[in-house]
CSV table of C-alpha atoms and ligand atoms in Angstrom, one decimal:
chain,number,residue,atom,x,y,z
A,177,MET,CA,-13.3,73.2,28.4
A,178,ASN,CA,-15.6,70.3,29.0
A,179,HIS,CA,-16.6,69.6,32.6
A,180,ILE,CA,-17.6,66.4,34.4
A,181,LYS,CA,-18.8,66.7,38.0
A,182,ILE,CA,-19.1,63.7,40.2
A,183,ASP,CA,-20.6,63.5,43.7
A,184,PRO,CA,-20.1,59.9,45.0
A,185,GLU,CA,-23.2,60.4,47.1
A,186,ARG,CA,-25.5,61.1,44.1
A,187,GLN,CA,-26.2,57.4,43.5
A,188,ILE,CA,-28.7,56.0,40.9
A,189,GLY,CA,-28.7,52.5,42.3
A,190,SER,CA,-26.9,49.2,42.3
A,191,ILE,CA,-25.7,47.7,39.0
A,192,SER,CA,-26.6,44.2,38.0
A,193,ARG,CA,-23.5,42.5,36.6
A,194,LYS,CA,-25.9,40.6,34.3
A,195,ILE,CA,-25.8,43.6,32.0
A,196,PHE,CA,-22.5,42.0,30.8
A,197,GLY,CA,-24.4,38.9,29.6
A,198,GLY,CA,-24.0,37.1,26.2
A,199,PHE,CA,-26.2,35.1,23.8
A,200,ALA,CA,-25.3,31.9,21.9
A,201,GLU,CA,-27.5,30.6,19.2
A,202,HIS,CA,-27.3,27.6,16.9
A,203,LEU,CA,-26.6,29.7,13.9
A,204,GLY,CA,-23.8,29.6,11.3
A,205,ARG,CA,-20.4,29.0,13.0
A,206,HIS,CA,-21.4,30.1,16.4
A,207,ILE,CA,-21.7,26.7,18.1
A,208,TYR,CA,-20.0,24.4,15.6
A,209,GLY,CA,-16.6,25.9,14.7
A,210,GLY,CA,-16.9,28.6,17.3
A,211,ILE,CA,-17.7,27.3,20.8
A,212,TYR,CA,-17.5,23.6,19.9
A,213,GLU,CA,-15.1,21.9,17.5
A,214,PRO,CA,-14.3,18.3,18.6
A,215,GLY,CA,-11.3,17.0,16.8
A,216,SER,CA,-9.7,20.4,16.5
A,217,PRO,CA,-6.1,20.6,18.0
A,218,LEU,CA,-7.5,23.6,19.9
A,219,ALA,CA,-10.4,21.6,21.5
A,220,ASP,CA,-10.3,20.4,25.1
A,221,GLU,CA,-11.6,17.0,26.3
A,222,ASN,CA,-15.2,18.2,26.0
A,223,GLY,CA,-14.7,19.4,22.4
A,224,PHE,CA,-14.8,23.0,23.5
A,225,ARG,CA,-12.4,25.4,21.8
A,226,SER,CA,-10.1,26.4,24.6
A,227,ASP,CA,-8.9,29.5,22.8
A,228,VAL,CA,-12.5,30.6,22.6
A,229,LEU,CA,-13.1,29.8,26.3
A,230,ALA,CA,-10.1,31.8,27.3
A,231,ALA,CA,-11.3,34.8,25.2
A,232,VAL,CA,-14.8,34.6,26.5
A,233,ARG,CA,-13.5,34.4,30.0
A,234,ARG,CA,-12.0,37.8,29.6
A,235,LEU,CA,-15.5,39.3,29.0
A,236,LYS,CA,-16.6,38.1,32.5
A,237,MET,CA,-20.1,37.2,31.3
A,238,PRO,CA,-22.2,36.3,34.3
A,239,VAL,CA,-25.0,34.9,32.2
A,240,VAL,CA,-25.4,33.4,28.7
A,241,ARG,CA,-28.7,33.0,26.8
A,242,TYR,CA,-29.2,29.9,24.6
A,243,PRO,CA,-30.2,28.2,22.2
A,244,GLY,CA,-31.9,31.1,20.3
A,245,GLY,CA,-33.0,33.4,18.9
A,246,ASN,CA,-35.1,32.4,16.0
A,247,PHE,CA,-33.6,28.9,16.2
A,248,VAL,CA,-35.4,28.1,19.4
A,249,SER,CA,-38.9,28.5,17.9
A,250,GLY,CA,-38.4,25.2,16.1
A,251,TYR,CA,-36.1,23.5,18.6
A,252,ARG,CA,-36.9,20.2,20.3
A,253,TRP,CA,-34.6,20.0,23.4
A,254,ARG,CA,-34.8,16.2,23.6
A,255,ASP,CA,-33.0,15.9,20.3
A,256,GLY,CA,-29.9,17.5,21.9
A,257,VAL,CA,-29.4,15.2,24.9
A,258,GLY,CA,-28.2,11.6,25.3
A,259,PRO,CA,-25.6,9.6,23.3
A,260,LYS,CA,-24.5,11.7,20.4
A,261,GLU,CA,-24.7,8.9,17.8
A,262,GLN,CA,-28.4,8.5,18.6
A,263,ARG,CA,-29.2,12.2,18.3
A,264,PRO,CA,-31.3,13.0,15.2
A,265,ALA,CA,-30.2,15.6,12.6
A,266,ARG,CA,-33.0,17.9,11.8
A,267,VAL,CA,-33.9,20.4,9.1
A,268,GLU,CA,-33.6,23.8,10.8
A,269,LEU,CA,-36.1,26.3,9.4
A,270,ALA,CA,-35.1,29.6,11.0
A,271,TRP,CA,-31.7,29.7,9.4
A,272,GLN,CA,-32.2,27.0,6.7
A,273,ASP,CA,-29.6,24.6,7.9
A,274,ILE,CA,-29.3,21.1,9.2
A,275,GLU,CA,-28.9,20.8,12.9
A,276,SER,CA,-26.8,17.8,14.1
A,277,ASN,CA,-27.8,18.2,17.7
A,278,HIS,CA,-24.3,17.2,18.8
A,279,PHE,CA,-24.3,20.2,21.1
A,280,GLY,CA,-27.3,20.5,23.4
A,281,THR,CA,-28.4,21.3,26.9
A,282,ASP,CA,-25.7,19.3,28.8
A,283,GLU,CA,-22.9,20.5,26.6
A,284,PHE,CA,-24.1,24.1,27.0
A,285,VAL,CA,-24.4,23.9,30.8
A,286,THR,CA,-21.0,22.3,31.0
A,287,TRP,CA,-19.6,25.1,28.8
A,288,CYS,CA,-21.2,27.7,31.1
A,289,ARG,CA,-19.8,26.1,34.2
A,290,ALA,CA,-16.4,26.0,32.7
A,291,LEU,CA,-16.8,29.8,32.1
A,292,GLY,CA,-18.3,30.5,35.6
A,293,THR,CA,-21.4,31.8,34.0
A,294,GLU,CA,-25.1,31.2,34.6
A,295,PRO,CA,-27.0,29.4,31.8
A,296,TYR,CA,-30.2,31.2,30.6
A,297,LEU,CA,-32.4,28.9,28.6
A,298,VAL,CA,-35.2,30.0,26.2
A,299,VAL,CA,-38.1,27.5,25.7
A,300,ASN,CA,-39.8,27.0,22.4
A,301,ALA,CA,-43.0,29.0,22.4
A,302,GLY,CA,-43.1,28.9,18.6
A,303,ASP,CA,-44.0,25.3,17.5
A,304,GLY,CA,-43.3,23.9,21.0
A,305,ASP,CA,-45.8,23.2,23.7
A,306,MET,CA,-46.0,23.7,27.5
A,307,ARG,CA,-45.4,20.1,28.2
A,308,GLU,CA,-42.1,20.2,26.4
A,309,ALA,CA,-41.2,23.4,28.3
A,310,ARG,CA,-41.9,22.1,31.7
A,311,ASP,CA,-40.2,18.8,30.9
A,312,TRP,CA,-37.1,20.8,30.1
A,313,VAL,CA,-37.2,22.5,33.5
A,314,GLU,CA,-37.7,19.1,35.1
A,315,TYR,CA,-34.8,17.6,33.2
A,316,CYS,CA,-32.5,20.4,34.1
A,317,ASN,CA,-33.5,21.2,37.7
A,318,SER,CA,-35.3,18.3,39.4
A,319,ALA,CA,-33.6,16.4,42.2
A,320,THR,CA,-36.5,13.9,42.5
A,321,ASP,CA,-36.7,10.3,41.3
A,322,SER,CA,-38.7,11.3,38.2
A,323,ALA,CA,-38.1,9.8,34.8
A,324,LEU,CA,-36.8,13.1,33.5
A,325,ALA,CA,-34.4,13.7,36.4
A,326,ASN,CA,-33.2,10.1,35.9
A,327,MET,CA,-32.7,10.7,32.2
A,328,ARG,CA,-30.3,13.6,33.1
A,329,ARG,CA,-28.5,11.3,35.5
A,330,ALA,CA,-28.2,8.6,32.9
A,331,ASN,CA,-26.7,11.2,30.6
A,332,GLY,CA,-23.9,11.8,33.2
A,333,PHE,CA,-25.3,14.6,35.3
A,334,ASP,CA,-26.2,13.4,38.8
A,335,ALA,CA,-26.6,16.9,40.3
A,336,PRO,CA,-29.3,19.1,38.8
A,337,HIS,CA,-28.1,21.8,36.4
A,338,ASN,CA,-30.0,24.4,38.5
A,339,VAL,CA,-30.8,26.6,35.6
A,340,LYS,CA,-32.2,29.8,37.1
A,341,TYR,CA,-33.2,32.0,34.1
A,342,TRP,CA,-35.8,30.8,31.7
A,343,GLY,CA,-37.2,32.8,28.7
A,344,ILE,CA,-40.5,31.9,27.2
A,345,GLY,CA,-40.3,32.4,23.5
A,346,ASN,CA,-38.2,34.5,21.2
A,347,GLU,CA,-39.4,37.6,19.2
A,348,VAL,CA,-42.9,36.2,19.2
A,349,ASP,CA,-44.1,39.5,17.8
A,350,GLY,CA,-42.4,39.1,14.5
A,351,GLN,CA,-43.8,37.4,11.4
A,352,TRP,CA,-40.4,35.9,10.7
A,353,GLN,CA,-40.7,33.8,13.8
A,354,ILE,CA,-41.9,30.2,13.6
A,355,GLY,CA,-45.2,30.4,15.6
A,356,TYR,CA,-45.7,34.2,15.5
A,357,LYS,CA,-48.2,35.3,18.1
A,358,THR,CA,-50.6,38.2,18.4
A,359,PRO,CA,-50.4,40.1,21.7
A,360,GLU,CA,-53.4,38.1,23.1
A,361,GLU,CA,-52.1,34.8,22.0
A,362,TYR,CA,-48.7,35.4,23.5
A,363,ALA,CA,-50.0,36.7,26.8
A,364,ARG,CA,-52.1,33.6,27.2
A,365,THR,CA,-49.2,31.3,26.1
A,366,TYR,CA,-46.9,33.1,28.5
A,367,LYS,CA,-49.2,32.7,31.5
A,368,GLU,CA,-49.8,28.9,30.9
A,369,PHE,CA,-46.1,28.1,30.2
A,370,ALA,CA,-44.9,30.2,33.1
A,371,LYS,CA,-47.4,28.6,35.5
A,372,VAL,CA,-46.4,25.0,34.9
A,373,MET,CA,-42.7,25.8,34.6
A,374,ARG,CA,-42.9,27.5,38.1
A,375,TRP,CA,-44.8,24.6,39.4
A,376,VAL,CA,-41.9,22.3,38.5
A,377,ASP,CA,-39.3,24.7,40.0
A,378,PRO,CA,-40.7,27.7,42.0
A,379,SER,CA,-37.2,29.2,42.2
A,380,ILE,CA,-36.8,30.0,38.5
A,381,ARG,CA,-36.8,33.5,37.1
A,382,LEU,CA,-38.9,34.1,34.1
A,383,ILE,CA,-38.4,36.4,31.1
A,384,ALA,CA,-41.2,37.4,28.7
A,385,SER,CA,-40.6,38.4,25.1
A,386,ALA,CA,-42.1,41.9,25.1
A,387,THR,CA,-40.9,43.6,22.0
A,388,THR,CA,-38.5,43.4,19.1
A,389,ASP,CA,-37.1,46.8,18.2
A,390,TRP,CA,-40.2,48.5,19.7
A,391,ARG,CA,-42.4,47.4,16.8
A,392,TYR,CA,-45.7,45.5,16.8
A,393,GLN,CA,-47.7,46.8,19.7
A,394,PRO,CA,-45.1,46.9,22.5
A,395,VAL,CA,-47.4,48.8,24.9
A,396,GLU,CA,-50.4,46.5,24.3
A,397,ARG,CA,-48.1,43.5,24.7
A,398,THR,CA,-46.8,44.8,28.0
A,399,GLN,CA,-50.3,45.6,29.2
A,400,LEU,CA,-51.6,42.1,28.4
A,401,LEU,CA,-48.7,40.3,30.0
A,402,PHE,CA,-49.2,42.3,33.2
A,403,GLU,CA,-53.0,41.7,33.1
A,404,GLY,CA,-52.6,38.0,32.5
A,405,ALA,CA,-49.6,37.0,34.6
A,406,PRO,CA,-48.6,39.8,37.0
A,407,ASP,CA,-47.1,37.3,39.5
A,408,LEU,CA,-45.2,35.4,36.8
A,409,LEU,CA,-43.2,38.2,35.3
A,410,ASP,CA,-39.6,38.8,36.4
A,411,TYR,CA,-38.2,40.5,33.3
A,412,LEU,CA,-39.6,41.9,30.1
A,413,ALA,CA,-37.3,41.4,27.2
A,414,ILE,CA,-36.6,43.9,24.5
A,415,HIS,CA,-34.2,43.4,21.5
A,416,TRP,CA,-32.5,45.8,19.2
A,417,TYR,CA,-29.9,45.9,16.6
A,418,VAL,CA,-28.4,49.2,15.3
A,419,GLY,CA,-26.0,50.2,12.6
A,420,ASN,CA,-24.5,53.1,10.6
A,421,HIS,CA,-27.0,52.5,7.7
A,422,GLU,CA,-26.4,55.8,6.0
A,423,ASP,CA,-22.6,55.9,6.6
A,424,ASP,CA,-23.1,59.1,8.6
A,425,PHE,CA,-20.9,59.1,11.6
A,426,ALA,CA,-22.6,62.0,13.4
A,427,GLN,CA,-26.0,60.4,13.0
A,428,TYR,CA,-24.6,57.0,14.2
A,429,MET,CA,-23.2,58.7,17.3
A,430,THR,CA,-26.6,60.1,18.3
A,431,LEU,CA,-27.8,56.5,19.1
A,432,SER,CA,-27.3,57.4,22.8
A,433,GLU,CA,-30.5,59.4,22.5
A,434,PHE,CA,-32.3,56.5,20.9
A,435,PHE,CA,-31.2,54.2,23.8
A,436,GLU,CA,-32.5,56.8,26.3
A,437,ALA,CA,-35.8,57.1,24.6
A,438,ARG,CA,-36.3,53.3,24.2
A,439,LEU,CA,-35.4,52.5,27.8
A,440,SER,CA,-37.4,55.3,29.2
A,441,ALA,CA,-40.5,54.3,27.2
A,442,LEU,CA,-40.3,50.7,28.4
A,443,GLU,CA,-39.6,51.8,32.0
A,444,GLY,CA,-42.7,54.0,31.7
A,445,ALA,CA,-44.9,51.2,30.4
A,446,ILE,CA,-43.7,48.8,33.2
A,447,ALA,CA,-44.2,51.5,35.9
A,448,ALA,CA,-47.7,52.3,34.7
A,449,MET,CA,-48.7,48.6,34.7
A,450,ARG,CA,-47.2,47.8,38.0
A,451,HIS,CA,-49.1,50.8,39.4
A,452,GLU,CA,-52.3,49.7,37.8
A,453,MET,CA,-52.0,46.1,38.8
A,454,GLY,CA,-50.6,46.8,42.3
A,455,VAL,CA,-47.5,44.8,41.6
A,456,GLU,CA,-45.1,45.7,44.4
A,457,ARG,CA,-42.1,43.6,43.4
A,458,PRO,CA,-39.9,45.0,40.6
A,459,VAL,CA,-40.3,43.8,37.0
A,460,HIS,CA,-37.0,44.4,35.2
A,461,ILE,CA,-35.9,45.0,31.7
A,462,ALA,CA,-33.7,42.4,29.9
A,463,VAL,CA,-32.2,43.8,26.7
A,464,ASP,CA,-31.5,40.2,25.9
A,465,GLU,CA,-30.4,40.7,22.3
A,466,TRP,CA,-28.5,43.9,21.4
A,467,ASN,CA,-25.6,44.8,19.1
A,468,VAL,CA,-24.5,46.4,15.9
A,469,TRP,CA,-25.7,44.3,13.0
A,470,TYR,CA,-26.5,45.4,9.5
A,471,ARG,CA,-23.9,44.5,7.0
A,472,ALA,CA,-24.2,40.7,7.1
A,473,ARG,CA,-27.9,40.6,6.3
A,474,GLY,CA,-29.9,39.1,3.4
A,475,ASN,CA,-32.6,36.7,2.5
A,476,THR,CA,-30.5,33.8,1.4
A,477,ARG,CA,-27.9,31.9,3.4
A,478,GLU,CA,-25.2,33.0,0.9
A,479,GLU,CA,-26.2,36.7,1.1
A,480,ARG,CA,-26.3,36.6,4.9
A,481,ASP,CA,-22.8,35.1,5.0
A,482,ASN,CA,-24.0,33.4,8.1
A,483,LEU,CA,-24.1,36.8,9.9
A,484,GLU,CA,-20.3,37.0,10.1
A,485,GLU,CA,-20.4,40.8,10.7
A,486,ARG,CA,-17.0,42.5,10.7
A,487,TYR,CA,-16.7,45.5,13.1
A,488,ASN,CA,-14.8,48.7,13.0
A,489,LEU,CA,-13.9,51.4,15.5
A,490,GLU,CA,-17.2,53.4,15.2
A,491,ASP,CA,-19.1,50.2,16.1
A,492,ALA,CA,-16.9,49.8,19.2
A,493,LEU,CA,-17.9,53.4,20.3
A,494,VAL,CA,-21.6,52.4,19.9
A,495,VAL,CA,-21.1,49.3,22.0
A,496,ALA,CA,-19.6,51.5,24.7
A,497,MET,CA,-22.5,53.8,24.5
A,498,HIS,CA,-24.8,50.8,25.1
A,499,PHE,CA,-23.0,50.2,28.4
A,500,ASN,CA,-23.2,53.9,29.4
A,501,ALA,CA,-27.0,53.7,28.8
A,502,PHE,CA,-27.4,50.4,30.8
A,503,ILE,CA,-25.4,51.8,33.7
A,504,ARG,CA,-27.4,55.0,33.7
A,505,HIS,CA,-30.6,52.9,33.6
A,506,CYS,CA,-29.3,50.4,36.2
A,507,ARG,CA,-32.5,50.5,38.2
A,508,SER,CA,-34.5,49.0,35.4
A,509,VAL,CA,-32.0,47.2,33.1
A,510,ARG,CA,-31.0,44.2,35.2
A,511,MET,CA,-29.9,42.0,32.3
A,512,ALA,CA,-28.5,42.6,28.8
A,513,ASN,CA,-27.0,40.1,26.4
A,514,ILE,CA,-24.8,41.0,23.6
A,515,ALA,CA,-25.9,39.1,20.5
A,516,GLN,CA,-23.8,37.1,19.9
A,517,ILE,CA,-20.5,35.8,21.2
A,518,VAL,CA,-18.5,33.9,18.6
A,519,ASN,CA,-18.4,34.5,14.8
A,520,VAL,CA,-22.1,35.4,14.4
A,521,ILE,CA,-22.4,39.2,14.9
A,522,ALA,CA,-19.8,38.7,17.6
A,523,PRO,CA,-16.8,40.1,19.4
A,524,ILE,CA,-14.7,36.9,18.8
A,525,PHE,CA,-13.9,35.6,15.3
A,526,THR,CA,-12.4,32.2,14.7
A,527,ASP,CA,-10.9,30.0,11.9
A,528,GLU,CA,-9.6,26.5,12.2
A,529,GLU,CA,-6.2,27.8,13.5
A,530,GLY,CA,-7.1,30.5,16.0
A,531,LEU,CA,-9.1,33.6,16.6
A,532,PHE,CA,-8.9,37.4,16.6
A,533,LEU,CA,-10.7,39.9,18.8
A,534,GLN,CA,-13.0,42.2,16.9
A,535,THR,CA,-13.1,45.9,17.8
A,536,ILE,CA,-16.2,45.6,19.9
A,537,PHE,CA,-14.5,43.1,22.2
A,538,HIS,CA,-12.4,45.8,23.7
A,539,PRO,CA,-15.1,48.2,25.1
A,540,PHE,CA,-17.0,45.1,26.4
A,541,GLU,CA,-13.9,43.9,28.3
A,542,LEU,CA,-13.1,47.4,29.5
A,543,TYR,CA,-16.6,47.9,31.0
A,544,ALA,CA,-16.9,44.4,32.4
A,545,SER,CA,-13.5,44.6,34.1
A,546,ASN,CA,-13.9,48.1,35.6
A,547,CYS,CA,-17.6,48.6,36.3
A,548,GLY,CA,-18.3,49.2,40.0
A,549,ASP,CA,-21.2,48.1,42.1
A,550,ILE,CA,-23.2,51.4,42.1
A,551,ALA,CA,-24.1,53.8,39.3
A,552,LEU,CA,-23.5,57.5,39.9
A,553,ASP,CA,-25.7,60.4,38.6
A,554,VAL,CA,-23.0,62.4,36.8
A,555,PHE,CA,-23.3,66.0,35.6
A,556,TRP,CA,-21.4,66.9,32.5
A,557,LYS,CA,-21.4,69.8,30.0
A,558,GLY,CA,-19.3,71.1,27.1
A,559,ASP,CA,-19.0,70.6,23.4
A,560,THR,CA,-22.1,69.4,21.5
A,561,PHE,CA,-22.8,68.1,18.0
A,562,SER,CA,-25.8,67.5,15.7
A,563,GLY,CA,-26.7,64.4,13.8
A,564,GLY,CA,-29.8,62.8,12.3
A,565,ASP,CA,-32.8,64.2,14.0
A,566,TYR,CA,-30.9,65.5,17.0
A,567,SER,CA,-29.0,68.7,17.8
A,568,GLY,CA,-27.2,69.8,20.9
A,569,VAL,CA,-26.0,66.3,21.8
A,570,ARG,CA,-23.1,66.3,24.2
A,571,THR,CA,-19.9,65.2,22.4
A,572,LEU,CA,-18.9,63.2,25.4
A,573,ASP,CA,-21.1,60.3,26.4
A,574,VAL,CA,-20.5,59.5,30.1
A,575,SER,CA,-21.3,57.1,32.9
A,576,ALA,CA,-19.6,56.5,36.3
A,577,THR,CA,-19.7,53.9,39.0
A,578,ILE,CA,-18.3,53.4,42.4
A,579,ASP,CA,-17.5,50.2,44.4
A,580,ALA,CA,-19.5,49.3,47.5
A,581,ALA,CA,-16.7,50.4,49.8
A,582,GLY,CA,-16.7,53.9,48.2
A,583,LYS,CA,-13.0,53.7,47.4
A,584,LYS,CA,-12.8,53.1,43.6
A,585,LEU,CA,-14.4,55.4,41.1
A,586,SER,CA,-14.7,54.3,37.5
A,587,LEU,CA,-15.5,56.9,34.9
A,588,PHE,CA,-16.4,55.8,31.3
A,589,VAL,CA,-16.2,58.4,28.5
A,590,VAL,CA,-16.9,58.0,24.8
A,591,ASN,CA,-15.5,61.0,22.9
A,592,ARG,CA,-17.6,61.2,19.7
A,593,SER,CA,-15.6,63.9,18.0
A,594,LEU,CA,-13.9,62.7,14.8
A,595,THR,CA,-11.1,65.2,15.2
A,596,GLU,CA,-10.9,66.9,18.5
A,597,THR,CA,-9.1,65.9,21.7
A,598,LEU,CA,-11.4,67.2,24.4
A,599,GLU,CA,-9.7,68.6,27.5
A,600,THR,CA,-12.0,68.0,30.4
A,601,ARG,CA,-12.1,69.1,34.0
A,602,ILE,CA,-13.2,66.3,36.2
A,603,SER,CA,-14.2,67.5,39.6
A,604,LEU,CA,-15.3,65.7,42.7
A,605,SER,CA,-17.8,66.9,45.4
A,606,ASP,CA,-17.1,65.8,49.0
A,607,ALA,CA,-14.3,63.4,48.1
A,608,THR,CA,-10.7,63.6,46.9
A,609,PHE,CA,-8.5,61.7,44.5
A,610,ALA,CA,-6.0,59.6,46.4
A,611,GLY,CA,-3.3,59.4,43.7
A,612,ASN,CA,-3.5,56.4,41.4
A,613,VAL,CA,-5.5,56.5,38.2
A,614,ALA,CA,-5.6,53.7,35.8
A,615,ALA,CA,-6.4,55.0,32.3
A,616,SER,CA,-7.4,52.6,29.5
A,617,VAL,CA,-8.2,53.8,26.1
A,618,VAL,CA,-9.8,51.9,23.2
A,619,ASN,CA,-8.8,53.6,19.9
A,620,GLY,CA,-7.4,53.0,16.4
A,621,PRO,CA,-6.1,55.0,13.4
A,622,ASP,CA,-9.5,55.9,12.1
A,623,ILE,CA,-13.2,55.2,12.7
A,624,LYS,CA,-13.3,52.6,9.9
A,625,ALA,CA,-10.4,50.6,11.2
A,626,GLU,CA,-11.1,46.9,11.7
A,627,ASN,CA,-9.2,44.1,13.2
A,628,SER,CA,-8.5,40.9,11.3
A,629,PHE,CA,-6.3,37.8,11.3
A,630,GLU,CA,-3.7,39.8,9.4
A,631,ALA,CA,-3.9,42.9,11.6
A,632,PRO,CA,-5.4,41.9,14.9
A,633,ASN,CA,-4.5,45.0,16.8
A,634,ARG,CA,-5.5,48.0,14.6
A,635,VAL,CA,-8.1,48.8,17.3
A,636,THR,CA,-6.9,47.9,20.7
A,637,VAL,CA,-6.5,49.1,24.3
A,638,THR,CA,-3.7,51.3,25.7
A,639,ASN,CA,-3.2,51.3,29.5
A,640,VAL,CA,-1.4,54.1,31.3
A,641,ALA,CA,-1.0,54.7,35.0
A,642,ILE,CA,-1.3,58.4,36.0
A,643,MET,CA,-1.8,60.4,39.2
A,644,ALA,CA,-4.6,62.6,40.5
A,645,LYS,CA,-4.6,64.5,43.8
A,646,GLY,CA,-7.2,66.9,45.4
A,647,SER,CA,-10.6,67.3,44.0
A,648,GLU,CA,-9.9,68.4,40.4
A,649,PHE,CA,-8.2,66.6,37.6
A,650,VAL,CA,-7.8,67.5,33.9
A,651,TYR,CA,-7.8,64.8,31.3
A,652,ALA,CA,-7.6,65.0,27.5
A,653,PHE,CA,-10.0,62.5,25.8
A,654,GLU,CA,-8.7,61.4,22.4
A,655,PRO,CA,-10.9,61.8,19.3
A,656,HIS,CA,-13.1,58.7,18.5
A,657,SER,CA,-12.1,56.9,21.6
A,658,VAL,CA,-13.6,55.0,24.6
A,659,THR,CA,-11.8,55.7,27.9
A,660,ALA,CA,-12.1,54.2,31.4
A,661,LEU,CA,-10.5,56.1,34.2
A,662,VAL,CA,-10.3,54.2,37.4
A,663,PHE,CA,-9.5,56.4,40.4
A,664,ASP,CA,-8.6,55.6,43.9
A,665,LEU,CA,-10.6,57.9,46.2
B,819,LIG,O1,-29.2,37.3,16.7
B,819,LIG,C1,-29.7,37.0,15.4
B,819,LIG,C2,-31.2,36.9,15.4
B,819,LIG,O2,-31.7,38.2,15.6
B,819,LIG,C3,-31.9,36.1,16.4
B,819,LIG,O3,-32.0,34.8,16.1
B,819,LIG,C4,-33.3,36.8,16.5
B,819,LIG,O4,-33.9,36.6,17.8
B,819,LIG,C5,-33.0,38.2,16.1
B,819,LIG,O5,-33.9,38.6,15.2
């Protein structure tokens, strides 16, 4: 029998709710036809799709990154503010499109406020300059009588938007980026942009683009950023996208080991540089683009199908494994943004008449709704499997959290077995189960099961109330499932 041991006093640290962040880019049908569709019977008075708003609200995203992504490296924010009929349409190079600019800063912030989420803006460090970047901070956050603050007021926003999170550039390490930068070029750009942006608003939190998928000199980039701007770094951003490229389920399920390796490596680089530079305040990791993405790729727009990836159950298991890793690394990962939210590599999929929830929506909602305040250091052992380069990987992938009052314990378990129900003894040290257990299970008929407009619930969540008393409890985890058990202690 498998065994999970939990001691509520073995705490890793507090969890930042910002690990449940999202990312919205001007790309395909994400903004237009996803978030924003004026004239649609489903749109509210702002032109926002209300069915989409209601679905996103269920994900409880505390922060949303915008407007890109690759898009931002050619973006001019001024095009997207003011009267819509005067906004210029531009050729958009990153995704080869025409950008109408009918949705911009003010619409995005209004959408975020309707959701109860913090906006996180990324400035253009591709073909944009530092004046444009600091002007954007002033437009958004200044309460003075300056021309830019008055421009915001004239656009209908008297109070400052108070945008707290600002990224400087996107994937600057990639040749596919407009305005690619060498490690030296970016470190210098970062320092100068960050300096003037902070001079405009000293309260903002800054995110540096450190590495895309751990390629292109990530350690050197981290080192140069610390050496150039040790006091201007709040987060280092890393991106990754994963997929079952070889249609090998076991190999796909070993991604937990890859997440561990990746996060530990970046934690190590940050720790080494903080030590070397004498930086006492923490510098966090923002995994500010992550998801499964591999099918809807290609070089032309048609091949890419505008990145409208369709997800199955095995992808949902991988999304859950991401959250287990972020919870286990809660001391360093203080922000993570699933890329993206609607239609484009996304948990929500729309057409003109409505939407359906993709498989990956369900683990996201499960974790965001049940995650406690503090991560616990769980011990678990039992069945193992081999896949790809790994052997002896535990079949269950586990994380646990507790609320600040120490009364609610949430246990998250991904059973990566294709066929086996895994009976598991869950034992508590120095605490007892008080009775109620809410069990929620994400599962479907088989690992390739997808949701669609025709069959929206092939992969869904089942909720059951059960009981647990004393300090031991046995639960049978279904094959290829994600389970959240929420115990009263
Ligand atoms: O999310 C899609 C794209 O993936 C983003 O624009 C880019 O940052 C990344 O390569």
